CSV table of N, CA, C and O in Angstrom, one decimal:
chain,number,residue,atom,x,y,z
A,1,MET,N,21.8,-43.0,-33.8
A,1,MET,CA,22.5,-42.1,-33.0
A,1,MET,C,23.1,-42.9,-31.8
A,1,MET,O,22.4,-43.7,-31.2
A,2,VAL,N,24.3,-42.6,-31.4
A,2,VAL,CA,25.0,-43.3,-30.3
A,2,VAL,C,25.2,-42.2,-29.2
A,2,VAL,O,25.7,-41.1,-29.6
A,3,GLU,N,24.9,-42.5,-28.0
A,3,GLU,CA,25.1,-41.6,-26.9
A,3,GLU,C,26.0,-42.1,-25.9
A,3,GLU,O,26.2,-43.3,-25.7
A,4,TYR,N,26.7,-41.2,-25.2
A,4,TYR,CA,27.6,-41.6,-24.1
A,4,TYR,C,27.5,-40.4,-23.1
A,4,TYR,O,27.7,-39.2,-23.5
A,5,ALA,N,27.4,-40.7,-21.8
A,5,ALA,CA,27.3,-39.8,-20.8
A,5,ALA,C,26.3,-38.6,-21.0
A,5,ALA,O,26.6,-37.5,-20.8
A,6,GLY,N,25.2,-39.0,-21.6
A,6,GLY,CA,24.1,-38.0,-21.9
A,6,GLY,C,24.3,-37.1,-23.1
A,6,GLY,O,23.5,-36.3,-23.4
A,7,GLY,N,25.4,-37.4,-23.9
A,7,GLY,CA,25.6,-36.6,-25.1
A,7,GLY,C,25.8,-37.5,-26.3
A,7,GLY,O,26.1,-38.6,-26.2
A,8,GLN,N,25.6,-36.9,-27.5
A,8,GLN,CA,25.7,-37.6,-28.7
A,8,GLN,C,27.2,-37.8,-29.0
A,8,GLN,O,28.0,-36.9,-28.9
A,9,VAL,N,27.5,-39.0,-29.4
A,9,VAL,CA,28.9,-39.4,-29.9
A,9,VAL,C,29.0,-38.9,-31.3
A,9,VAL,O,28.3,-39.4,-32.2
A,10,LYS,N,30.0,-38.0,-31.6
A,10,LYS,CA,30.1,-37.5,-32.9
A,10,LYS,C,31.0,-38.4,-33.8
A,10,LYS,O,30.8,-38.4,-35.0
A,11,ASN,N,32.0,-39.0,-33.2
A,11,ASN,CA,32.9,-39.9,-34.0
A,11,ASN,C,33.2,-41.1,-33.2
A,11,ASN,O,33.9,-41.1,-32.2
A,12,ILE,N,32.6,-42.3,-33.6
A,12,ILE,CA,32.7,-43.5,-32.8
A,12,ILE,C,34.2,-44.0,-32.8
A,12,ILE,O,34.7,-44.4,-31.8
A,13,ARG,N,34.8,-43.9,-34.0
A,13,ARG,CA,36.2,-44.3,-34.1
A,13,ARG,C,37.1,-43.6,-33.1
A,13,ARG,O,37.9,-44.2,-32.4
A,14,LYS,N,37.0,-42.3,-33.1
A,14,LYS,CA,37.8,-41.5,-32.2
A,14,LYS,C,37.5,-41.8,-30.7
A,14,LYS,O,38.4,-41.9,-29.9
A,15,GLY,N,36.3,-41.9,-30.4
A,15,GLY,CA,35.9,-42.3,-29.0
A,15,GLY,C,36.4,-43.7,-28.6
A,15,GLY,O,36.9,-43.9,-27.5
A,16,PHE,N,36.3,-44.6,-29.6
A,16,PHE,CA,36.8,-46.0,-29.3
A,16,PHE,C,38.3,-45.9,-29.1
A,16,PHE,O,38.8,-46.6,-28.1
A,17,GLU,N,39.0,-45.2,-29.9
A,17,GLU,CA,40.5,-45.1,-29.8
A,17,GLU,C,40.9,-44.5,-28.5
A,17,GLU,O,41.8,-44.9,-27.8
A,18,ALA,N,40.1,-43.4,-28.1
A,18,ALA,CA,40.4,-42.8,-26.8
A,18,ALA,C,40.2,-43.7,-25.6
A,18,ALA,O,40.9,-43.8,-24.7
A,19,ALA,N,39.1,-44.5,-25.7
A,19,ALA,CA,38.8,-45.5,-24.6
A,19,ALA,C,39.9,-46.6,-24.6
A,19,ALA,O,40.3,-46.9,-23.5
A,20,CYS,N,40.3,-47.0,-25.7
A,20,CYS,CA,41.4,-48.0,-25.7
A,20,CYS,C,42.7,-47.4,-25.1
A,20,CYS,O,43.4,-48.1,-24.4
A,21,SER,N,43.0,-46.2,-25.4
A,21,SER,CA,44.2,-45.5,-24.9
A,21,SER,C,44.1,-45.4,-23.4
A,21,SER,O,45.0,-45.7,-22.7
A,22,ARG,N,42.9,-45.0,-22.9
A,22,ARG,CA,42.7,-44.9,-21.4
A,22,ARG,C,42.9,-46.2,-20.8
A,22,ARG,O,43.4,-46.3,-19.6
A,23,ALA,N,42.4,-47.3,-21.4
A,23,ALA,CA,42.5,-48.6,-20.9
A,23,ALA,C,43.8,-49.3,-21.1
A,23,ALA,O,44.1,-50.4,-20.7
A,24,LYS,N,44.7,-48.6,-21.8
A,24,LYS,CA,46.1,-49.1,-22.2
A,24,LYS,C,46.0,-50.4,-23.0
A,24,LYS,O,46.8,-51.3,-22.8
A,25,LEU,N,45.0,-50.4,-23.9
A,25,LEU,CA,44.9,-51.5,-24.8
A,25,LEU,C,45.6,-51.2,-26.2
A,25,LEU,O,45.3,-50.1,-26.7
A,26,GLU,N,46.4,-52.0,-26.6
A,26,GLU,CA,47.1,-51.8,-27.9
A,26,GLU,C,46.6,-52.8,-28.9
A,26,GLU,O,46.2,-53.9,-28.6
A,27,ASP,N,46.7,-52.4,-30.2
A,27,ASP,CA,46.3,-53.2,-31.3
A,27,ASP,C,44.9,-53.7,-31.3
A,27,ASP,O,44.6,-54.8,-31.7
A,28,VAL,N,44.0,-52.9,-30.7
A,28,VAL,CA,42.5,-53.2,-30.7
A,28,VAL,C,41.9,-52.2,-31.6
A,28,VAL,O,42.0,-51.0,-31.4
A,29,THR,N,41.1,-52.7,-32.5
A,29,THR,CA,40.4,-51.8,-33.5
A,29,THR,C,38.9,-52.1,-33.5
A,29,THR,O,38.5,-53.1,-32.9
A,30,LEU,N,38.2,-51.3,-34.1
A,30,LEU,CA,36.7,-51.6,-34.2
A,30,LEU,C,36.6,-52.9,-35.0
A,30,LEU,O,35.6,-53.7,-34.7
A,31,HIS,N,37.4,-53.1,-35.9
A,31,HIS,CA,37.4,-54.4,-36.7
A,31,HIS,C,37.6,-55.6,-35.8
A,31,HIS,O,37.0,-56.6,-35.9
A,32,THR,N,38.5,-55.4,-34.8
A,32,THR,CA,38.8,-56.5,-33.9
A,32,THR,C,37.5,-56.8,-33.1
A,32,THR,O,37.2,-58.0,-32.9
A,33,ILE,N,36.8,-55.8,-32.7
A,33,ILE,CA,35.6,-56.0,-31.9
A,33,ILE,C,34.5,-56.6,-32.8
A,33,ILE,O,33.8,-57.5,-32.4
A,34,ARG,N,34.4,-56.2,-34.0
A,34,ARG,CA,33.4,-56.7,-35.0
A,34,ARG,C,33.7,-58.2,-35.2
A,34,ARG,O,32.8,-59.0,-35.1
A,35,HIS,N,35.0,-58.6,-35.4
A,35,HIS,CA,35.3,-60.0,-35.6
A,35,HIS,C,35.0,-60.8,-34.4
A,35,HIS,O,34.5,-61.9,-34.5
A,36,SER,N,35.4,-60.3,-33.2
A,36,SER,CA,35.2,-61.0,-32.0
A,36,SER,C,33.7,-61.2,-31.7
A,36,SER,O,33.3,-62.3,-31.2
A,37,SER,N,32.9,-60.3,-32.1
A,37,SER,CA,31.5,-60.4,-31.9
A,37,SER,C,30.9,-61.5,-32.8
A,37,SER,O,30.1,-62.3,-32.4
A,38,ALA,N,31.4,-61.5,-34.0
A,38,ALA,CA,30.9,-62.5,-35.0
A,38,ALA,C,31.3,-63.9,-34.5
A,38,ALA,O,30.5,-64.8,-34.5
A,39,VAL,N,32.5,-64.1,-34.1
A,39,VAL,CA,33.0,-65.4,-33.6
A,39,VAL,C,32.1,-65.8,-32.4
A,39,VAL,O,31.7,-66.9,-32.2
A,40,ALA,N,31.9,-64.9,-31.4
A,40,ALA,CA,31.0,-65.2,-30.3
A,40,ALA,C,29.6,-65.6,-30.7
A,40,ALA,O,29.1,-66.6,-30.1
A,41,MET,N,29.0,-64.9,-31.6
A,41,MET,CA,27.7,-65.3,-32.1
A,41,MET,C,27.7,-66.7,-32.7
A,41,MET,O,26.8,-67.5,-32.3
A,42,ILE,N,28.6,-66.9,-33.6
A,42,ILE,CA,28.6,-68.2,-34.3
A,42,ILE,C,29.0,-69.4,-33.3
A,42,ILE,O,28.4,-70.4,-33.4
A,43,SER,N,30.0,-69.1,-32.4
A,43,SER,CA,30.3,-70.2,-31.5
A,43,SER,C,29.2,-70.5,-30.5
A,43,SER,O,29.2,-71.6,-30.0
A,44,ASN,N,28.3,-69.6,-30.4
A,44,ASN,CA,27.1,-69.9,-29.5
A,44,ASN,C,25.9,-70.3,-30.3
A,44,ASN,O,24.8,-70.3,-29.8
A,45,GLY,N,26.1,-70.7,-31.5
A,45,GLY,CA,25.0,-71.3,-32.3
A,45,GLY,C,24.1,-70.4,-33.1
A,45,GLY,O,23.1,-70.8,-33.7
A,46,VAL,N,24.4,-69.1,-33.2
A,46,VAL,CA,23.6,-68.2,-34.0
A,46,VAL,C,23.9,-68.6,-35.5
A,46,VAL,O,25.0,-68.8,-35.9
A,47,PRO,N,22.8,-68.8,-36.3
A,47,PRO,CA,23.0,-69.3,-37.7
A,47,PRO,C,23.8,-68.3,-38.5
A,47,PRO,O,23.7,-67.0,-38.3
A,48,LEU,N,24.6,-68.8,-39.4
A,48,LEU,CA,25.5,-68.0,-40.2
A,48,LEU,C,24.7,-66.9,-41.0
A,48,LEU,O,25.2,-65.8,-41.2
A,49,ASP,N,23.5,-67.2,-41.5
A,49,ASP,CA,22.7,-66.2,-42.2
A,49,ASP,C,22.3,-65.1,-41.4
A,49,ASP,O,22.3,-63.9,-41.8
A,50,LYS,N,22.1,-65.3,-40.1
A,50,LYS,CA,21.7,-64.2,-39.2
A,50,LYS,C,23.0,-63.3,-38.9
A,50,LYS,O,22.9,-62.1,-38.8
A,51,VAL,N,24.1,-64.0,-38.7
A,51,VAL,CA,25.3,-63.3,-38.5
A,51,VAL,C,25.7,-62.4,-39.7
A,51,VAL,O,26.1,-61.3,-39.6
A,52,ALA,N,25.5,-63.0,-40.9
A,52,ALA,CA,25.8,-62.3,-42.1
A,52,ALA,C,24.9,-61.0,-42.2
A,52,ALA,O,25.4,-59.9,-42.5
A,53,GLN,N,23.7,-61.2,-41.8
A,53,GLN,CA,22.8,-60.0,-41.8
A,53,GLN,C,23.2,-59.0,-40.8
A,53,GLN,O,23.2,-57.8,-41.1
A,54,TYR,N,23.6,-59.4,-39.6
A,54,TYR,CA,24.0,-58.5,-38.6
A,54,TYR,C,25.2,-57.7,-39.0
A,54,TYR,O,25.3,-56.5,-38.7
A,55,LEU,N,26.2,-58.4,-39.6
A,55,LEU,CA,27.4,-57.8,-40.1
A,55,LEU,C,27.2,-56.9,-41.3
A,55,LEU,O,28.1,-56.2,-41.7
A,56,GLY,N,26.1,-57.1,-42.0
A,56,GLY,CA,25.8,-56.3,-43.2
A,56,GLY,C,26.5,-56.9,-44.5
A,56,GLY,O,26.7,-56.2,-45.4
A,57,HIS,N,26.8,-58.2,-44.4
A,57,HIS,CA,27.4,-58.9,-45.6
A,57,HIS,C,26.3,-59.0,-46.7
A,57,HIS,O,25.2,-59.4,-46.4
A,58,SER,N,26.7,-58.7,-47.9
A,58,SER,CA,25.7,-58.8,-49.0
A,58,SER,C,25.5,-60.2,-49.4
A,58,SER,O,24.5,-60.5,-50.0
A,59,ASN,N,26.4,-61.1,-49.1
A,59,ASN,CA,26.4,-62.5,-49.5
A,59,ASN,C,26.8,-63.3,-48.3
A,59,ASN,O,27.9,-63.1,-47.7
A,60,VAL,N,26.0,-64.3,-47.9
A,60,VAL,CA,26.3,-65.2,-46.8
A,60,VAL,C,27.5,-66.0,-47.0
A,60,VAL,O,28.2,-66.4,-46.1
A,61,ALA,N,28.0,-66.1,-48.3
A,61,ALA,CA,29.2,-66.9,-48.6
A,61,ALA,C,30.4,-66.2,-48.0
A,61,ALA,O,31.3,-66.9,-47.5
A,62,ILE,N,30.4,-64.9,-47.9
A,62,ILE,CA,31.5,-64.2,-47.3
A,62,ILE,C,31.6,-64.5,-45.8
A,62,ILE,O,32.7,-64.8,-45.3
A,63,THR,N,30.4,-64.6,-45.1
A,63,THR,CA,30.4,-64.9,-43.7
A,63,THR,C,30.8,-66.4,-43.5
A,63,THR,O,31.6,-66.7,-42.6
A,64,TYR,N,30.3,-67.2,-44.4
A,64,TYR,CA,30.7,-68.7,-44.3
A,64,TYR,C,32.2,-68.9,-44.5
A,64,TYR,O,32.8,-69.6,-43.7
A,65,GLN,N,32.8,-68.3,-45.5
A,65,GLN,CA,34.2,-68.4,-45.7
A,65,GLN,C,35.0,-67.9,-44.5
A,65,GLN,O,36.1,-68.5,-44.2
A,66,THR,N,34.6,-66.9,-43.9
A,66,THR,CA,35.4,-66.3,-42.8
A,66,THR,C,35.1,-66.9,-41.5
A,66,THR,O,36.1,-67.1,-40.7
A,67,TYR,N,33.9,-67.3,-41.2
A,67,TYR,CA,33.5,-67.7,-39.8
A,67,TYR,C,33.0,-69.1,-39.6
A,67,TYR,O,32.8,-69.5,-38.5
A,68,ALA,N,32.8,-69.9,-40.7
A,68,ALA,CA,32.2,-71.2,-40.5
A,68,ALA,C,33.0,-72.1,-39.5
A,68,ALA,O,32.4,-72.9,-38.8
A,69,ARG,N,34.3,-72.0,-39.5
A,69,ARG,CA,35.1,-72.9,-38.7
A,69,ARG,C,34.8,-72.7,-37.2
A,69,ARG,O,35.2,-73.5,-36.4
A,70,PHE,N,34.1,-71.6,-36.8
A,70,PHE,CA,33.8,-71.3,-35.4
A,70,PHE,C,32.4,-71.9,-35.0
A,70,PHE,O,32.1,-71.8,-33.9
A,71,ALA,N,31.7,-72.4,-36.0
A,71,ALA,CA,30.4,-73.0,-35.7
A,71,ALA,C,30.6,-74.3,-35.0
A,71,ALA,O,31.4,-75.1,-35.4
A,72,PRO,N,29.8,-74.5,-33.9
A,72,PRO,CA,30.0,-75.7,-33.1
A,72,PRO,C,29.8,-77.0,-33.9
A,72,PRO,O,30.4,-78.0,-33.6
A,73,ASP,N,28.9,-77.0,-34.8
A,73,ASP,CA,28.6,-78.3,-35.6
A,73,ASP,C,29.2,-78.3,-36.9
A,73,ASP,O,29.0,-79.2,-37.7
A,74,HIS,N,30.1,-77.3,-37.3
A,74,HIS,CA,30.7,-77.3,-38.6
A,74,HIS,C,31.6,-78.6,-38.8
A,74,HIS,O,32.4,-78.9,-37.9
A,75,LEU,N,31.3,-79.3,-39.8
A,75,LEU,CA,32.0,-80.5,-40.2
A,75,LEU,C,31.8,-81.7,-39.2
A,75,LEU,O,32.5,-82.6,-39.3
A,76,GLN,N,30.8,-81.5,-38.4
A,76,GLN,CA,30.5,-82.6,-37.4
A,76,GLN,C,30.2,-83.9,-38.1
A,76,GLN,O,30.7,-85.0,-37.8
A,77,ASP,N,29.4,-83.8,-39.2
A,77,ASP,CA,29.0,-85.1,-39.9
A,77,ASP,C,30.2,-85.7,-40.6
A,77,ASP,O,30.3,-86.9,-40.6
A,78,ALA,N,31.2,-84.9,-41.0
A,78,ALA,CA,32.4,-85.5,-41.6
A,78,ALA,C,33.2,-86.2,-40.5
A,78,ALA,O,33.8,-87.2,-40.7
A,79,ALA,N,33.3,-85.6,-39.3
A,79,ALA,CA,34.1,-86.2,-38.2
A,79,ALA,C,33.4,-87.5,-37.8
A,79,ALA,O,34.1,-88.4,-37.4
A,80,GLU,N,32.1,-87.5,-37.8
A,80,GLU,CA,31.4,-88.7,-37.3
A,80,GLU,C,31.7,-89.9,-38.2
A,80,GLU,O,31.7,-91.1,-37.7
A,81,ILE,N,32.0,-89.7,-39.5
A,81,ILE,CA,32.4,-90.8,-40.4
A,81,ILE,C,33.7,-91.4,-39.9
A,81,ILE,O,33.9,-92.6,-40.0
A,82,LEU,N,34.5,-90.6,-39.3
A,82,LEU,CA,35.8,-91.1,-38.8
A,82,LEU,C,35.8,-91.6,-37.3
A,82,LEU,O,36.8,-91.8,-36.7
A,83,ASP,N,34.6,-91.9,-36.9
A,83,ASP,CA,34.4,-92.4,-35.5
A,83,ASP,C,34.8,-93.9,-35.5
A,83,ASP,O,34.1,-94.7,-35.8
A,84,PHE,N,36.1,-94.1,-35.1
A,84,PHE,CA,36.7,-95.4,-35.2
A,84,PHE,C,36.0,-96.4,-34.3
A,84,PHE,O,36.1,-97.6,-34.5
A,85,THR,N,35.4,-96.0,-33.2
A,85,THR,CA,34.7,-96.9,-32.3
A,85,THR,C,33.5,-97.5,-33.1
A,85,THR,O,33.2,-98.7,-32.9
A,86,GLN,N,32.8,-96.8,-34.0
A,86,GLN,CA,31.8,-97.3,-34.8
A,86,GLN,C,32.3,-98.3,-35.8
A,86,GLN,O,31.7,-99.3,-36.1
A,87,ILE,N,33.4,-98.0,-36.4
A,87,ILE,CA,34.0,-98.9,-37.4
A,87,ILE,C,34.4,-100.3,-36.7
A,87,ILE,O,34.1,-101.3,-37.3
A,88,ARG,N,34.9,-100.2,-35.5
A,88,ARG,CA,35.3,-101.5,-34.8
A,88,ARG,C,34.1,-102.3,-34.6
A,88,ARG,O,34.1,-103.5,-34.7
A,89,LYS,N,32.9,-101.7,-34.2
A,89,LYS,CA,31.7,-102.4,-33.9
A,89,LYS,C,31.2,-103.1,-35.1
A,89,LYS,O,30.6,-104.1,-35.1
A,90,ALA,N,31.4,-102.5,-36.3
A,90,ALA,CA,30.9,-103.0,-37.5
A,90,ALA,C,31.6,-104.3,-38.0
A,90,ALA,O,31.0,-105.1,-38.7
A,91,ARG,N,32.8,-104.5,-37.5
A,91,ARG,CA,33.6,-105.7,-37.9
A,91,ARG,C,33.0,-106.9,-37.3
A,91,ARG,O,32.7,-107.7,-36.8
């Protein structure tokens, strides 16, 4: 159950849309907030499997395909291979 101002919210979508309207926000949806939340979690180091669970994804591969690029260490090992300062030292 979700509450606001001491009463039960009957329809989250309608309440969200009304709040966006009052705030004069355009093109903001619940999906926008969901996506932004996932990006924030992953960018701050929350493991992809936990984010997948939080979002209710049945398969972590869905989360990985959509959000892995926002992980701070994603592809770090691949980038380190291209560390040209290390290549110069090896010569």
